[in-house]
Amino acid sequence: MHFPARRTLATDLIQAAKRHCGLDDFGGGDFFEALSRLLESCHSEAGLSWIGKIALRTNIVQILCSRLQMEQDRQLYPEIGHQEIRQPLFIVGLPRSGTTLLHNLLAADPEHRSPLMWEVMAPSPPTVVDE
C-alpha cells in the first residue's frame, strides 16, 4: 500500500476506492466538497500521526467502497428503494460511551428490527461464491 507524503486529496481516495472495489458509480448526490473539507480539517486540525493518517485513508476508502457497493445493489435490486422505514432511530456516540450496550438493549425488543453487525459495518451483503 502506498501512502504519499503530500496531503491526501479527495480525488486520490475516490480513485483508490474505485480500484479497490472494481466499481465506479457513486450514484446521485455530490459528496466531493464535503469529503474535501473533511480531509482538509484532518490535515490542518487533527494533528494525526503517520499511523493516524494511514487509518484515516483506510477508513475513508472503505466508506467510499460501501457507497459504491450500495449503489450497485440499488441498481441490481431496485426494490430496495421501495422499503418503508418508519421512525428510524440512529445510535451515535464516541467509543466506550455505551452505544453498543444501547444497541444490544434495543435489539432485544421483538417489536423492532435492529441491524445485524455486518449490516452496520458493511451495509452491502457479502457476495456469494459458488463452491
mmCIF file of C-alpha atoms in Angstrom:
data_model
loop_
_atom_site.group_PDB
_atom_site.id
_atom_site.type_symbol
_atom_site.label_atom_id
_atom_site.label_comp_id
_atom_site.label_asym_id
_atom_site.label_seq_id
_atom_site.Cartn_x
_atom_site.Cartn_y
_atom_site.Cartn_z
ATOM 1 C CA MET A 1 0.000 0.000 0.000
ATOM 2 C CA HIS A 2 1.408 3.401 -0.981
ATOM 3 C CA PHE A 3 0.991 6.418 1.290
ATOM 4 C CA PRO A 4 2.159 9.649 -0.344
ATOM 5 C CA ALA A 5 3.931 12.277 1.755
ATOM 6 C CA ARG A 6 1.722 15.028 0.331
ATOM 7 C CA ARG A 7 -1.778 15.796 1.540
ATOM 8 C CA THR A 8 -4.374 13.194 0.758
ATOM 9 C CA LEU A 9 -6.872 14.593 -1.724
ATOM 10 C CA ALA A 10 -10.481 13.546 -2.200
ATOM 11 C CA THR A 11 -9.731 12.603 -5.809
ATOM 12 C CA ASP A 12 -6.987 10.218 -4.622
ATOM 13 C CA LEU A 13 -9.327 8.422 -2.232
ATOM 14 C CA ILE A 14 -12.147 8.247 -4.766
ATOM 15 C CA GLN A 15 -9.791 6.655 -7.302
ATOM 16 C CA ALA A 16 -8.435 4.253 -4.660
ATOM 17 C CA ALA A 17 -11.981 3.165 -3.779
ATOM 18 C CA LYS A 18 -12.857 2.617 -7.440
ATOM 19 C CA ARG A 19 -9.732 0.474 -7.913
ATOM 20 C CA HIS A 20 -10.295 -1.451 -4.676
ATOM 21 C CA CYS A 21 -13.951 -2.275 -5.406
ATOM 22 C CA GLY A 22 -13.842 -2.504 -9.174
ATOM 23 C CA LEU A 23 -16.891 -0.214 -9.308
ATOM 24 C CA ASP A 24 -17.200 3.409 -10.410
ATOM 25 C CA ASP A 25 -20.798 4.623 -9.926
ATOM 26 C CA PHE A 26 -21.263 6.555 -6.693
ATOM 27 C CA GLY A 27 -24.865 7.390 -7.575
ATOM 28 C CA GLY A 28 -26.538 10.736 -7.147
ATOM 29 C CA GLY A 29 -25.597 13.377 -4.654
ATOM 30 C CA ASP A 30 -22.407 15.359 -4.549
ATOM 31 C CA PHE A 31 -20.131 14.466 -1.658
ATOM 32 C CA PHE A 32 -16.855 15.744 -3.136
ATOM 33 C CA GLU A 33 -16.834 19.133 -1.379
ATOM 34 C CA ALA A 34 -17.755 17.615 1.987
ATOM 35 C CA LEU A 35 -15.049 14.951 1.620
ATOM 36 C CA SER A 36 -12.511 17.611 0.640
ATOM 37 C CA ARG A 37 -13.395 19.687 3.712
ATOM 38 C CA LEU A 38 -13.122 16.646 5.972
ATOM 39 C CA LEU A 39 -9.662 15.855 4.615
ATOM 40 C CA GLU A 40 -8.548 19.484 4.930
ATOM 41 C CA SER A 41 -9.776 19.557 8.525
ATOM 42 C CA CYS A 42 -7.985 16.307 9.341
ATOM 43 C CA HIS A 43 -4.792 17.671 7.817
ATOM 44 C CA SER A 44 -4.873 21.092 9.456
ATOM 45 C CA GLU A 45 -6.593 20.432 12.795
ATOM 46 C CA ALA A 46 -6.391 16.790 13.872
ATOM 47 C CA GLY A 47 -2.635 16.500 14.304
ATOM 48 C CA LEU A 48 -2.693 12.921 13.029
ATOM 49 C CA SER A 49 0.366 10.742 13.380
ATOM 50 C CA TRP A 50 1.605 8.673 10.441
ATOM 51 C CA ILE A 51 -0.475 5.737 11.739
ATOM 52 C CA GLY A 52 -3.475 8.053 12.117
ATOM 53 C CA LYS A 53 -3.109 9.163 8.507
ATOM 54 C CA ILE A 54 -2.992 5.541 7.353
ATOM 55 C CA ALA A 55 -6.105 4.745 9.407
ATOM 56 C CA LEU A 56 -7.908 7.800 8.028
ATOM 57 C CA ARG A 57 -7.121 6.809 4.449
ATOM 58 C CA THR A 58 -8.120 3.181 5.043
ATOM 59 C CA ASN A 59 -11.397 4.122 6.732
ATOM 60 C CA ILE A 60 -12.426 6.648 4.090
ATOM 61 C CA VAL A 61 -11.623 4.269 1.229
ATOM 62 C CA GLN A 62 -13.748 1.602 2.982
ATOM 63 C CA ILE A 63 -16.634 4.052 3.413
ATOM 64 C CA LEU A 64 -16.408 5.043 -0.259
ATOM 65 C CA CYS A 65 -16.380 1.343 -1.234
ATOM 66 C CA SER A 66 -19.521 0.818 0.846
ATOM 67 C CA ARG A 67 -21.201 3.629 -1.063
ATOM 68 C CA LEU A 68 -20.143 2.115 -4.404
ATOM 69 C CA GLN A 69 -21.450 -1.305 -3.362
ATOM 70 C CA MET A 70 -24.743 0.098 -2.067
ATOM 71 C CA GLU A 71 -25.275 1.968 -5.332
ATOM 72 C CA GLN A 72 -24.640 -1.242 -7.262
ATOM 73 C CA ASP A 73 -27.144 -3.054 -5.008
ATOM 74 C CA ARG A 74 -29.769 -0.363 -5.645
ATOM 75 C CA GLN A 75 -29.293 -0.814 -9.402
ATOM 76 C CA LEU A 76 -29.384 -4.623 -9.243
ATOM 77 C CA TYR A 77 -32.280 -4.737 -6.767
ATOM 78 C CA PRO A 78 -34.478 -1.651 -7.302
ATOM 79 C CA GLU A 79 -36.996 -2.991 -4.773
ATOM 80 C CA ILE A 80 -34.592 -1.758 -2.079
ATOM 81 C CA GLY A 81 -35.874 1.746 -2.787
ATOM 82 C CA HIS A 82 -39.449 0.649 -2.060
ATOM 83 C CA GLN A 83 -38.757 -0.484 1.504
ATOM 84 C CA GLU A 84 -40.620 1.631 4.032
ATOM 85 C CA ILE A 85 -38.643 2.640 7.089
ATOM 86 C CA ARG A 86 -40.829 4.212 9.754
ATOM 87 C CA GLN A 87 -39.339 6.269 12.557
ATOM 88 C CA PRO A 88 -35.697 5.190 12.277
ATOM 89 C CA LEU A 89 -33.531 5.529 15.352
ATOM 90 C CA PHE A 90 -29.815 6.236 14.963
ATOM 91 C CA ILE A 91 -27.370 5.469 17.746
ATOM 92 C CA VAL A 92 -24.247 7.596 17.537
ATOM 93 C CA GLY A 93 -21.535 8.258 20.058
ATOM 94 C CA LEU A 94 -17.881 8.164 20.864
ATOM 95 C CA PRO A 95 -16.101 4.871 21.576
ATOM 96 C CA ARG A 96 -16.648 3.472 25.074
ATOM 97 C CA SER A 97 -19.712 5.668 25.634
ATOM 98 C CA GLY A 98 -22.327 2.896 25.828
ATOM 99 C CA THR A 99 -23.526 2.827 22.217
ATOM 100 C CA THR A 100 -23.061 -0.951 21.894
ATOM 101 C CA LEU A 101 -24.921 -1.534 25.148
ATOM 102 C CA LEU A 102 -27.779 0.670 23.948
ATOM 103 C CA HIS A 103 -27.814 -1.105 20.557
ATOM 104 C CA ASN A 104 -27.989 -4.512 22.265
ATOM 105 C CA LEU A 105 -30.751 -3.322 24.583
ATOM 106 C CA LEU A 106 -32.854 -2.015 21.685
ATOM 107 C CA ALA A 107 -32.134 -5.164 19.650
ATOM 108 C CA ALA A 108 -33.727 -7.248 22.415
ATOM 109 C CA ASP A 109 -37.143 -5.714 21.639
ATOM 110 C CA PRO A 110 -39.030 -8.244 19.456
ATOM 111 C CA GLU A 111 -41.323 -5.499 18.114
ATOM 112 C CA HIS A 112 -38.494 -3.748 16.289
ATOM 113 C CA ARG A 113 -35.678 -4.710 13.972
ATOM 114 C CA SER A 114 -32.091 -3.769 14.714
ATOM 115 C CA PRO A 115 -29.347 -4.094 12.114
ATOM 116 C CA LEU A 116 -27.002 -7.045 12.318
ATOM 117 C CA MET A 117 -23.317 -6.312 12.885
ATOM 118 C CA TRP A 118 -22.399 -6.897 9.232
ATOM 119 C CA GLU A 119 -25.175 -4.510 8.185
ATOM 120 C CA VAL A 120 -23.680 -1.809 10.381
ATOM 121 C CA MET A 121 -20.073 -2.392 9.331
ATOM 122 C CA ALA A 122 -20.619 -3.124 5.613
ATOM 123 C CA PRO A 123 -24.205 -2.388 4.543
ATOM 124 C CA SER A 124 -23.942 -4.288 1.261
ATOM 125 C CA PRO A 125 -24.373 -8.055 1.713
ATOM 126 C CA PRO A 126 -21.284 -10.142 1.043
ATOM 127 C CA THR A 127 -21.033 -11.729 -2.384
ATOM 128 C CA VAL A 128 -22.000 -15.387 -2.559
ATOM 129 C CA VAL A 129 -19.270 -17.549 -4.032
ATOM 130 C CA ASP A 130 -20.256 -20.873 -5.580
ATOM 131 C CA GLU A 131 -18.169 -23.722 -4.208
#
